[in-house]
Coordinates of C-alpha atoms and ligand atoms in Angstrom, one line a residue:
X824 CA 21.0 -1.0 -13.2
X825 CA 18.8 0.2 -15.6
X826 CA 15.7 2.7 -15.7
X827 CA 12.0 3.5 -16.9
X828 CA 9.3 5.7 -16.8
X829 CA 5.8 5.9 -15.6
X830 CA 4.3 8.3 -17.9
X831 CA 2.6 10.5 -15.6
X832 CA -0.6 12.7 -16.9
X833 CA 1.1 14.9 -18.3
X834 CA 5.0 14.6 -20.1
X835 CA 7.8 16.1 -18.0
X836 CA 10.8 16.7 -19.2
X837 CA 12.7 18.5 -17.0
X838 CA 10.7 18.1 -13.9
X839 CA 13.2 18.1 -10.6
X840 CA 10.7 16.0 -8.5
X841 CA 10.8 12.5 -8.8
X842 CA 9.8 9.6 -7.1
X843 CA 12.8 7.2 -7.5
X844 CA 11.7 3.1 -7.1
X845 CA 14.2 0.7 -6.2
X846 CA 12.4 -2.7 -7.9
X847 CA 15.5 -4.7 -6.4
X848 CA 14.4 -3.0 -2.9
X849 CA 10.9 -4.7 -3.6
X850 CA 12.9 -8.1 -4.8
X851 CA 14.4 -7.9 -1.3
X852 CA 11.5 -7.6 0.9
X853 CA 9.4 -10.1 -1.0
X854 CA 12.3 -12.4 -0.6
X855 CA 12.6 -11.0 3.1
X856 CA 8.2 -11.8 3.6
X857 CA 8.6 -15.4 2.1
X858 CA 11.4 -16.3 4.1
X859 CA 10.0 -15.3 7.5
X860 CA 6.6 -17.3 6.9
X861 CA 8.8 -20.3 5.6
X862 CA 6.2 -22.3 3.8
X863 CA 3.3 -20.0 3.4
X864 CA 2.2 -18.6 -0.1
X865 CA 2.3 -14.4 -0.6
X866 CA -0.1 -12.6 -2.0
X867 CA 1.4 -9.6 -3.0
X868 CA -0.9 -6.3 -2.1
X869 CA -0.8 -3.6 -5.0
X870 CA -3.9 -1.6 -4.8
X871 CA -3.7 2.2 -5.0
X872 CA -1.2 2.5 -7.9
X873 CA 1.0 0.0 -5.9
X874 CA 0.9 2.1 -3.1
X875 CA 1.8 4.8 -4.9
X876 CA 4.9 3.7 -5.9
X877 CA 3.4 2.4 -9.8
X878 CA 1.3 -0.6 -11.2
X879 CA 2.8 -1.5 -13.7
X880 CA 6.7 -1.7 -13.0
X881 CA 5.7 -3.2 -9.3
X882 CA 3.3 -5.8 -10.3
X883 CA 5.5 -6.8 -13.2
X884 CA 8.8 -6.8 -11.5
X885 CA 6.9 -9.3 -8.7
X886 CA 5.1 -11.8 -11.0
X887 CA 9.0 -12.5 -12.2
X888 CA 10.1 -13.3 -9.0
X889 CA 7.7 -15.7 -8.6
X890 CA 5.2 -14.2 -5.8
X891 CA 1.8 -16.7 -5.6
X892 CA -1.2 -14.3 -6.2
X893 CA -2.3 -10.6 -6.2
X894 CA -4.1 -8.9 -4.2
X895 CA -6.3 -5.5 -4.9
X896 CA -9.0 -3.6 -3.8
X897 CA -11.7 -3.1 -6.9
X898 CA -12.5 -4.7 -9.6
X899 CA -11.1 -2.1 -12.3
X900 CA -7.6 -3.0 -10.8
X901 CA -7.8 -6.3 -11.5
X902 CA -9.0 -5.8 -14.7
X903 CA -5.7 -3.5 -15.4
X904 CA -3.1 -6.2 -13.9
X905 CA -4.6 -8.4 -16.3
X906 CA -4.1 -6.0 -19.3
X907 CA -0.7 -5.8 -18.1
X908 CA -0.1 -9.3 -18.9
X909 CA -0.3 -10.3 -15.4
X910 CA -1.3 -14.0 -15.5
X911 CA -0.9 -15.6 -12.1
X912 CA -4.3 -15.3 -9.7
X913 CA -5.7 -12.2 -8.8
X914 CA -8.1 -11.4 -5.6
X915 CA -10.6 -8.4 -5.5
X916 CA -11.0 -7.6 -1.8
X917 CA -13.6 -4.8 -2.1
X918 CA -17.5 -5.6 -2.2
X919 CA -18.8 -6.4 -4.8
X920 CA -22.4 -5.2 -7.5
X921 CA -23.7 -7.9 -9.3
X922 CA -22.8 -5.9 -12.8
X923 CA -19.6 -6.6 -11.9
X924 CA -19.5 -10.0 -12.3
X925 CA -19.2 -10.4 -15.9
X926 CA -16.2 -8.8 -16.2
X927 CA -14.6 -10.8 -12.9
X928 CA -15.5 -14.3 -14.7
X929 CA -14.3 -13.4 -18.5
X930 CA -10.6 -12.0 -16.9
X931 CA -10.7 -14.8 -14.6
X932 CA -10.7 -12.7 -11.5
X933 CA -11.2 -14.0 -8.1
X934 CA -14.4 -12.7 -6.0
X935 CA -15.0 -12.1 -2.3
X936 CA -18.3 -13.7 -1.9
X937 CA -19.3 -12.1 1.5
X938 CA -22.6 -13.1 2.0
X939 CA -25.4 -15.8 1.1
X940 CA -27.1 -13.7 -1.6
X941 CA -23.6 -12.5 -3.2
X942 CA -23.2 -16.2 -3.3
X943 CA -26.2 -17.2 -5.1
X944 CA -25.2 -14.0 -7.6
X945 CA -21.8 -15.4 -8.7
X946 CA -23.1 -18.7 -9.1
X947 CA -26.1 -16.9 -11.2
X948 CA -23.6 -15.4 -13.3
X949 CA -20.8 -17.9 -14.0
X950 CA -24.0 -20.3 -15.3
X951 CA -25.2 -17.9 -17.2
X952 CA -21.8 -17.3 -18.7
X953 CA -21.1 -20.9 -19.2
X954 CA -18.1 -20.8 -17.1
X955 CA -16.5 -21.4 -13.0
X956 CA -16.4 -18.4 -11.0
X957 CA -13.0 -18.9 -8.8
X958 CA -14.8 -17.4 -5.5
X959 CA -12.6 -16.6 -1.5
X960 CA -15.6 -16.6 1.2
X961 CA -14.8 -13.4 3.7
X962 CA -15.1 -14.2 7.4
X963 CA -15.4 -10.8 9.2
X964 CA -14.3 -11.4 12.6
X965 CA -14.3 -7.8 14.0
X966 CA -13.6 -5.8 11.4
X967 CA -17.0 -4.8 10.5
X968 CA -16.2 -3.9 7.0
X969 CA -16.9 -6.2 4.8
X970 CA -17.2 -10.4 5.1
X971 CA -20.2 -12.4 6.8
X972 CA -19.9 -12.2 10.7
X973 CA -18.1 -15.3 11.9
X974 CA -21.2 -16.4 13.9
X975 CA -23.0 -16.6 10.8
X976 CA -20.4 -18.1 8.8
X977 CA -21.6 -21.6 8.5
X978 CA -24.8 -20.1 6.1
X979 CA -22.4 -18.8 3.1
X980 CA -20.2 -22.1 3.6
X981 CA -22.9 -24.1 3.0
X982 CA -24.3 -21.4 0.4
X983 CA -20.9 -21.9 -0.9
X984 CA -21.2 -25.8 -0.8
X985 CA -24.7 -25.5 -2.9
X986 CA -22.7 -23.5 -5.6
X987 CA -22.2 -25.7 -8.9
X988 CA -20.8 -23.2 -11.2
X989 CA -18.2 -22.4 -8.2
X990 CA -14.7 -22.9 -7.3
X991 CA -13.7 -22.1 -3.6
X992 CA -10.2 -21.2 -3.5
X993 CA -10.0 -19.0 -0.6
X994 CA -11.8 -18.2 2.9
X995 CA -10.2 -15.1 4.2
X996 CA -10.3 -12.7 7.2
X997 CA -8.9 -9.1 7.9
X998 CA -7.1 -8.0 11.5
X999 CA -8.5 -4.8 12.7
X1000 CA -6.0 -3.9 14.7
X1001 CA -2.5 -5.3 14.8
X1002 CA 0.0 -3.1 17.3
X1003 CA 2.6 -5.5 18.8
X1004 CA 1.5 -3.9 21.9
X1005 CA -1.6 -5.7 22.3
X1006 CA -2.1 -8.7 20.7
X1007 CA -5.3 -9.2 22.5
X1008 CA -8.0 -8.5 19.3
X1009 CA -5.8 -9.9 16.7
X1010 CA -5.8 -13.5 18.7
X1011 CA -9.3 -13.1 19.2
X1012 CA -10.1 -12.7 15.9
X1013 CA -7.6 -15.7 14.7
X1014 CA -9.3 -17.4 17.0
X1015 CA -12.8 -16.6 15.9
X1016 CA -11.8 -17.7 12.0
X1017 CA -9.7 -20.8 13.3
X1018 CA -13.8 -21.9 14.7
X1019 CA -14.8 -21.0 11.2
X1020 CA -12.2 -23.0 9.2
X1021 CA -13.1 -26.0 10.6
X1022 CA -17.1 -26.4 10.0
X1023 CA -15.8 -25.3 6.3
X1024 CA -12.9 -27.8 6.6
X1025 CA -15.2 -30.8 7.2
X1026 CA -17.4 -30.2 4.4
X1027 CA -15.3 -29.1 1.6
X1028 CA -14.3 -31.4 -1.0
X1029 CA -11.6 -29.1 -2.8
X1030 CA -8.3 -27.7 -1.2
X1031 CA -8.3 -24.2 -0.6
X1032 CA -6.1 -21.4 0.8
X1033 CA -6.5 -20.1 4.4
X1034 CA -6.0 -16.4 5.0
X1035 CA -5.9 -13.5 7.3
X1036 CA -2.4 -11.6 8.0
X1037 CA -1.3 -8.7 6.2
X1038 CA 1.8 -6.9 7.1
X1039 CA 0.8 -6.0 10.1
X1040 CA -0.5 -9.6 11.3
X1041 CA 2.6 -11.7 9.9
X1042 CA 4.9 -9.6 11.6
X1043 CA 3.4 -9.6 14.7
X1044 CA 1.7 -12.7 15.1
X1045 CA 3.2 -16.5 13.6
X1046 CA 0.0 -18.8 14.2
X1047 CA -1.7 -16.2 11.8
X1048 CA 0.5 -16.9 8.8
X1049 CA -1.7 -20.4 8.1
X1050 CA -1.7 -21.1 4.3
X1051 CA -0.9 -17.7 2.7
X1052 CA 0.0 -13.9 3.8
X1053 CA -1.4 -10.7 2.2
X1054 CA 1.2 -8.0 2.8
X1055 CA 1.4 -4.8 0.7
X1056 CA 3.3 -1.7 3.2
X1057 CA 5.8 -4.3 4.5
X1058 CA 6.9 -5.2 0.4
X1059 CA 7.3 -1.5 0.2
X1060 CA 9.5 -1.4 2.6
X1061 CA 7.4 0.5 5.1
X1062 CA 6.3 -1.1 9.1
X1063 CA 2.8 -0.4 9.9
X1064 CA 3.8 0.4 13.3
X1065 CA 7.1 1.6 15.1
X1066 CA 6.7 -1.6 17.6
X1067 CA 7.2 -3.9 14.2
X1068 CA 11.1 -2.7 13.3
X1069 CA 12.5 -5.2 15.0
X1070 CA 10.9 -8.3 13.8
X1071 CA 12.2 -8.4 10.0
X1072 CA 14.3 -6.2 8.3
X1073 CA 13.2 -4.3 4.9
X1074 CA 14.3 -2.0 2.6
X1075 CA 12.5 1.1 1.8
X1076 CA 11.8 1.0 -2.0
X1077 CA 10.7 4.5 -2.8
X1078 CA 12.8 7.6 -2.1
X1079 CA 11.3 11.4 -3.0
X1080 CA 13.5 13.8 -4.6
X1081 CA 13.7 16.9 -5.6
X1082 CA 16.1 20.2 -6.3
X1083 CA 16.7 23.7 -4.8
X1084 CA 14.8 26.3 -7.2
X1085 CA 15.4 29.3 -5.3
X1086 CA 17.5 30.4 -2.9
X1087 CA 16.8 34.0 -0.4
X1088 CA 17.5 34.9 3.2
X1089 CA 14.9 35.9 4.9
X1090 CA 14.7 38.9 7.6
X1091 CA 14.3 38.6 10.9
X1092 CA 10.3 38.7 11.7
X1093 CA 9.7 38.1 8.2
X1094 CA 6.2 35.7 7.3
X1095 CA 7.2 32.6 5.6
X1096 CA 4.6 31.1 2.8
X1097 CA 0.5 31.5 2.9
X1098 CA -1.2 32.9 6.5
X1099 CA 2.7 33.4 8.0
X1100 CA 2.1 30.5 10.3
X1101 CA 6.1 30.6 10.2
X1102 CA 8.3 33.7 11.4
X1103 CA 11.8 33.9 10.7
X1104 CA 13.2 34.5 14.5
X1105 CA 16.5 36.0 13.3
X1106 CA 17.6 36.6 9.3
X1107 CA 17.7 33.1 8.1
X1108 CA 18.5 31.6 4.9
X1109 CA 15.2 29.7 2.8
X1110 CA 15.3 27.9 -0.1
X1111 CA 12.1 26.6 -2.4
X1112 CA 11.3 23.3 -3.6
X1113 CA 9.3 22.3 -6.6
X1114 CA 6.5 20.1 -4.8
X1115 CA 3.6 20.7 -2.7
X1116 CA 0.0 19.5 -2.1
X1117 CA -1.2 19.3 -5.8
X1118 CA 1.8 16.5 -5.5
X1119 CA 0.2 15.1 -2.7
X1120 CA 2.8 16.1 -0.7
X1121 CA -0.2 17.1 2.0
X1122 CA -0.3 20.6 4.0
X1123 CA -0.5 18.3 6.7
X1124 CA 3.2 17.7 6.3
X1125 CA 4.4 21.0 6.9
X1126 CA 6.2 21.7 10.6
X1127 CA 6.4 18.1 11.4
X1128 CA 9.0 17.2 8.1
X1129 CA 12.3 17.7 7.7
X1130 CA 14.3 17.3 4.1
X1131 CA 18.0 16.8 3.1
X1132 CA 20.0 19.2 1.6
X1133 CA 23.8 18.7 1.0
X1134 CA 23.8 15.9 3.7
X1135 CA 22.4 18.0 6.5
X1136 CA 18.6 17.7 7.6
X1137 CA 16.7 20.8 7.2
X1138 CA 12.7 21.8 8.4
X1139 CA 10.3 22.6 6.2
X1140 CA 9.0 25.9 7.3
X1141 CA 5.5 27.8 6.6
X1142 CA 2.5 26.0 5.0
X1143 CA 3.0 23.4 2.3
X1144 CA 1.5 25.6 -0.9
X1145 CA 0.0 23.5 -4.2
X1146 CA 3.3 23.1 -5.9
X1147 CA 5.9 24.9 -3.9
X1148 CA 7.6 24.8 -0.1
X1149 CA 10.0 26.8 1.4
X1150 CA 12.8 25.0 3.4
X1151 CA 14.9 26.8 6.3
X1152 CA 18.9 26.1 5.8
X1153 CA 19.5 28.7 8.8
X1154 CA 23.2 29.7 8.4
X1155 CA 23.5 26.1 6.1
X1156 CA 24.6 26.3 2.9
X1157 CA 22.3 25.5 -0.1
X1158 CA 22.7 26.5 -4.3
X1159 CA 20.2 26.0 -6.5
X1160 CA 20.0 22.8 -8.0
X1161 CA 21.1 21.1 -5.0
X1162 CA 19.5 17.5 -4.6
X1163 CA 16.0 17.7 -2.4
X1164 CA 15.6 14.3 -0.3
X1165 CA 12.4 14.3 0.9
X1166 CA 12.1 10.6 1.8
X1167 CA 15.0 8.3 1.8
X1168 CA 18.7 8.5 2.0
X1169 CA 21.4 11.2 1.5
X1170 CA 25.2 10.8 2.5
X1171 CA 24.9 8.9 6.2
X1172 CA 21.3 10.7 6.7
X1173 CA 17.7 9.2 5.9
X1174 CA 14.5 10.8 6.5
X1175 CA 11.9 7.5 6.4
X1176 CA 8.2 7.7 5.9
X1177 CA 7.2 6.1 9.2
X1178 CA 9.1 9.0 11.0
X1179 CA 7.3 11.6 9.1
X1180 CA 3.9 10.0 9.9
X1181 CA 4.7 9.7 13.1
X1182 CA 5.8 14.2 13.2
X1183 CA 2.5 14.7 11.3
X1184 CA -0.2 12.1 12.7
X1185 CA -1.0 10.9 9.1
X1186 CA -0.5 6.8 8.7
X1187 CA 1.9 5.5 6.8
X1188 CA -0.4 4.2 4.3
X1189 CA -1.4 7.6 3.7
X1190 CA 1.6 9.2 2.5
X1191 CA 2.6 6.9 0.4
X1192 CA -1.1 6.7 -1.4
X1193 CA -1.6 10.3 -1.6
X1194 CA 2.1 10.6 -3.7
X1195 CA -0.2 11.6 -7.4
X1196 CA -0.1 10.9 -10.8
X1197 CA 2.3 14.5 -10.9
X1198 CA 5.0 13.3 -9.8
X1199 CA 7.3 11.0 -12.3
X1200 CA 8.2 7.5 -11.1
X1201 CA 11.8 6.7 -11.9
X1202 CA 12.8 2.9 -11.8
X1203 CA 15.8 1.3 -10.5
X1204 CA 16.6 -2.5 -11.1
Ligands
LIG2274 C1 -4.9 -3.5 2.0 C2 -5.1 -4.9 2.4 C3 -4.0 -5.8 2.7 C4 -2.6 -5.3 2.8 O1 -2.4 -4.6 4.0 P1 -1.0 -4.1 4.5 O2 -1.2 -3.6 5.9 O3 -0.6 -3.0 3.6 O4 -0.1 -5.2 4.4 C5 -4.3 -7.1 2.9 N1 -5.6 -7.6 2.9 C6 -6.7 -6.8 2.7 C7 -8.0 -7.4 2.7 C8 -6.5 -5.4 2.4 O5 -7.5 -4.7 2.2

């Protein structure tokens, strides 16, 4: 096994807090994803640093194992993957300004036309340039975020269809809500697209790639894996939603560490951290960890996390400060430089990041994205 570092902002050297990234994790649950929607493509999701598990070392480690396309959220992402020497196709999901388009055609960047006049812009632009725009038409069908309504679709198909500096690889959609629980919306909204599909199905005269489940959807749904599948959590190793466990099994690929700094006991009706939100019923022992909220390791988090220390799970205790939080070992046993696990595994014990958003009422998504630029990302594999 061998491993690298993300230079974070600054250089630390001796830093105890780490984010550790198992890239054969990620290998896994790719491998995992494209075996369960047998002949579908994956578009692999890494917006947001890669879900805040790092760019570079993600999307790298997933163009080698062969994953179809990419998948982020703006257009300076894109850019980046490219200037990483990412060469399979990438998709910018996010809405789009006409200045942008330049810099979408010369990297050979894939937009999301998502309405007539955004249509009429790329084509603009890609004559202009003297070159094809490679364009996916977004189908909102109850999302409301971005995307032409699906009742409207048939005017940026046949926008699209009027295009001649335009290549349609893609028509797309996005799930608003995809809780095993209730399928209702999410077959509604397949269904909704499916309608759409086929007045652009009977005009086009290229093939191109149908699309609308992410982690959520593929997991919970098989009709909606059609041509391709857009998952980003579910490669990290992370469900969307407690109901999902069961349906494939992943790995988690990033683990949070860190190591005792200080150890005290604390009296009986002593304050613990800023405001005392946390008194010590009886003399208790507390040690402090190097990582807090300038870490992104959100106040939010404190009183509904637990860590590892020496194999046994311990509560954080008090509010979460910027850069330090105090943990309560009670009559446990804890030395300084002891190994901090605040997400993943120690001995037979694992703290996951689905449980602690589920204690703290933050998503998943959440607190993996908020994990900053602070904290070092170690690679394994
Ligand atoms: C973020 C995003 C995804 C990935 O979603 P996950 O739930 O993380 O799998 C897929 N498609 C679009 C359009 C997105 O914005």
């Amino acid at each position: 096994m061998s491993s690298s570092f993300e230079q974070p902002y600054i250089e630390f050297k001796h830093r105890p807090t780490y984010a550790e990234v198992c890239l054969n994790s990620l290998r896994y649950n790719l491998g995992q994803i494209q075996g369960f929607v047998g002949g579908a493509k994956v578009m692999a999701v890494v917006k947001a640093n890669g879900y805040g598990h790092g760019f570079e070392a993600v999307s790298k480690a997933l163009q080698t194992a062969g994953v179809h396309s990419f998948g982020v959220a703006y257009i300076e992402e894109a850019v980046e993957l490219r200037t990483l020497g990412i060469t399979a196709p990438i998709l910018v999901f996010g809405g789009l300004l006409k200045e942008q388009l330049d810099l979408y055609i010369k990297h050979d960047i894939e937009v999301t036309a998502s309405s007539v006049t955004k249509m009429e812009q790329i084509d603009e632009a890609a004559a202009r340039l003297g070159r094809r725009a490679r364009v996916q038409l977004k189908v909102d069908t109850g999302l409301e975020r971005i995307g032409v309504h699906y009742y409207s679709a048939p005017s940026l198909f046949d926008a699209a269809l009027k295009a001649k500096h335009c290549d349609v690889v893609g028509v797309y959609s996005h799930f608003a809500d995809v809780r095993k629980e209730d399928l209702t919306l999410t077959k509604l909204q397949l269904e909704r697209f499916q309608e759409c599909l086929r007045y652009f199905e009977a005009r086009a005269t290229a093939p191109f790639m149908r699309h609308i489940a992410a982690s959520g959807g593929l997991m919970a749904l098989k009709e909606s894996h059609l041509d391709m599948v857009r998952p980003g959590l579910s490669l990290y190793g992370v469900y969307p939603s407690p109901g999902l466990a069961a349906t494939l099994p992943l790995k988690p690929v990033l683990s949070l560490k860190s190591q005792v700094v200080y150890f005290k006991v604390v009296k009986k009706g002593a304050g613990v951290s800023y405001g005392h939100t946390w008194i010590a019923p009886e003399d208790t022992r507390v040690v402090t960890v190097p990582i807090g909220y300038g870490d992104g390791f959100l106040r939010r988090l404190s009183g509904s996390s637990d860590v590892l220390i020496r194999n046994t799970r311990h509560p954080i205790v008090g509010a979460i400060c910027m850069d330090q939080l105090m943990v309560n070992v009670g009559q446990g046993v804890a030395y300084n430089g002891d190994e901090v696990v605040l997400f993943g595994q120690q001995g037979n014990q694992r703290i996951s990041v689905e449980e602690v958003a589920q204690a703290s009422g933050m998503s998943p998504y959440e607190i993996l994205v908020t994990l900053n630029q602070r904290i070092p990302r170690v690679f394994l594999g």
